[in-house]
Tab-separated table of C-alpha atoms in Angstrom:
chain	number	residue	atom	x	y	z
A	1	MET	CA	120.799	140.566	89.745
A	2	LYS	CA	122.481	137.923	91.875
A	3	LEU	CA	121.811	134.270	91.043
A	4	ILE	CA	121.958	131.242	93.325
A	5	ASN	CA	122.903	127.834	91.943
A	6	ILE	CA	120.217	125.377	93.098
A	7	GLY	CA	121.824	122.352	91.481
A	8	PHE	CA	122.291	120.702	88.098
A	9	GLY	CA	122.947	124.031	86.386
A	10	SER	CA	119.709	125.635	87.568
A	11	MET	CA	119.795	129.154	88.982
A	12	ILE	CA	117.291	131.399	90.743
A	13	ALA	CA	117.279	135.133	91.464
A	14	ALA	CA	118.499	135.674	95.024
A	15	ASN	CA	116.339	138.758	95.559
A	16	ARG	CA	113.130	136.818	94.683
A	17	LEU	CA	113.685	134.042	97.257
A	18	LEU	CA	111.483	134.219	100.361
A	19	ALA	CA	112.231	130.973	102.189
A	20	ILE	CA	114.251	127.759	102.111
A	21	VAL	CA	112.435	124.864	103.815
A	22	THR	CA	112.675	121.100	104.081
A	23	PRO	CA	109.940	119.053	102.371
A	24	ASP	CA	109.271	116.751	105.338
A	25	SER	CA	106.347	118.379	107.140
A	26	ALA	CA	102.712	117.920	106.170
A	27	PRO	CA	102.069	121.662	105.623
A	28	ILE	CA	104.979	121.898	103.176
A	29	LYS	CA	103.811	118.756	101.362
A	30	ARG	CA	100.363	120.367	101.004
A	31	LEU	CA	101.943	123.592	99.768
A	32	VAL	CA	103.899	121.643	97.116
A	33	GLN	CA	100.757	119.768	96.012
A	34	GLU	CA	98.749	123.002	95.797
A	35	ALA	CA	101.512	124.603	93.704
A	36	ARG	CA	101.504	121.539	91.428
A	37	ASP	CA	97.723	121.822	91.008
A	38	ARG	CA	97.980	125.552	90.160
A	39	GLY	CA	100.849	125.019	87.725
A	40	MET	CA	103.261	127.016	89.884
A	41	LEU	CA	105.633	124.151	90.768
A	42	ILE	CA	109.105	123.979	89.233
A	43	ASP	CA	110.917	120.683	89.779
A	44	ALA	CA	114.643	121.411	89.559
A	45	SER	CA	115.626	118.171	91.306
A	46	TYR	CA	116.042	116.366	87.948
A	47	GLY	CA	114.680	113.098	89.298
A	48	HIS	CA	116.770	113.114	92.466
A	49	LYS	CA	115.291	113.094	95.958
A	50	THR	CA	113.891	116.501	96.882
A	51	LYS	CA	115.829	117.870	99.848
A	52	THR	CA	114.736	121.506	99.698
A	53	VAL	CA	111.623	123.489	98.831
A	54	LEU	CA	112.210	127.092	97.764
A	55	LEU	CA	109.395	129.615	98.123
A	56	MET	CA	109.562	132.567	95.764
A	57	ASP	CA	107.859	135.974	95.921
A	58	THR	CA	106.255	135.197	92.544
A	59	ASP	CA	104.186	132.446	94.246
A	60	HIS	CA	106.301	129.763	92.534
A	61	VAL	CA	107.461	126.752	94.524
A	62	ILE	CA	110.767	125.216	93.424
A	63	LEU	CA	112.069	121.760	94.356
A	64	SER	CA	115.820	121.182	94.647
A	65	ALA	CA	118.004	118.164	95.386
A	66	ILE	CA	120.605	120.321	97.162
A	67	ALA	CA	120.630	120.329	101.001
A	68	PRO	CA	118.897	123.294	102.689
A	69	GLU	CA	122.067	124.180	104.612
A	70	THR	CA	124.040	124.458	101.364
A	71	LEU	CA	121.422	126.658	99.697
A	72	SER	CA	121.106	128.797	102.817
A	73	ALA	CA	124.863	129.420	102.810
A	74	ARG	CA	124.744	130.359	99.118
A	75	TRP	CA	121.795	132.696	99.721
A	76	THR	CA	123.491	134.359	102.683
A	77	GLU	CA	126.676	134.781	100.656
A	78	GLN	CA	124.736	136.467	97.822
A	79	CYS	CA	122.938	138.795	100.249
A	80	GLU	CA	126.218	139.822	101.890
A	81	GLU	CA	127.809	140.501	98.491
A	82	GLY	CA	124.826	142.702	97.630
A	83	GLU	CA	125.350	144.770	100.777
A	84	ARG	CA	129.024	145.330	99.921
A	85	ALA	CA	128.320	146.407	96.347
């Protein structure tokens, strides 16, 4: 299982990640609020400004303070390593 560092020592399983999105749009803000209401929100930003929302195949929504471009590069790197293995 490949893990992606999402900041501050937190890791997620690369193969469970569906999407990396920015938290700026109204639909994503609603999605985050709905996840909070259902108890499916994980705040891994540790009090910092949320820069990325991660959507998982387990229906969890994860907040991260790392830039989407950085996480996307890490995710792509993990996927490419998986293909080589």
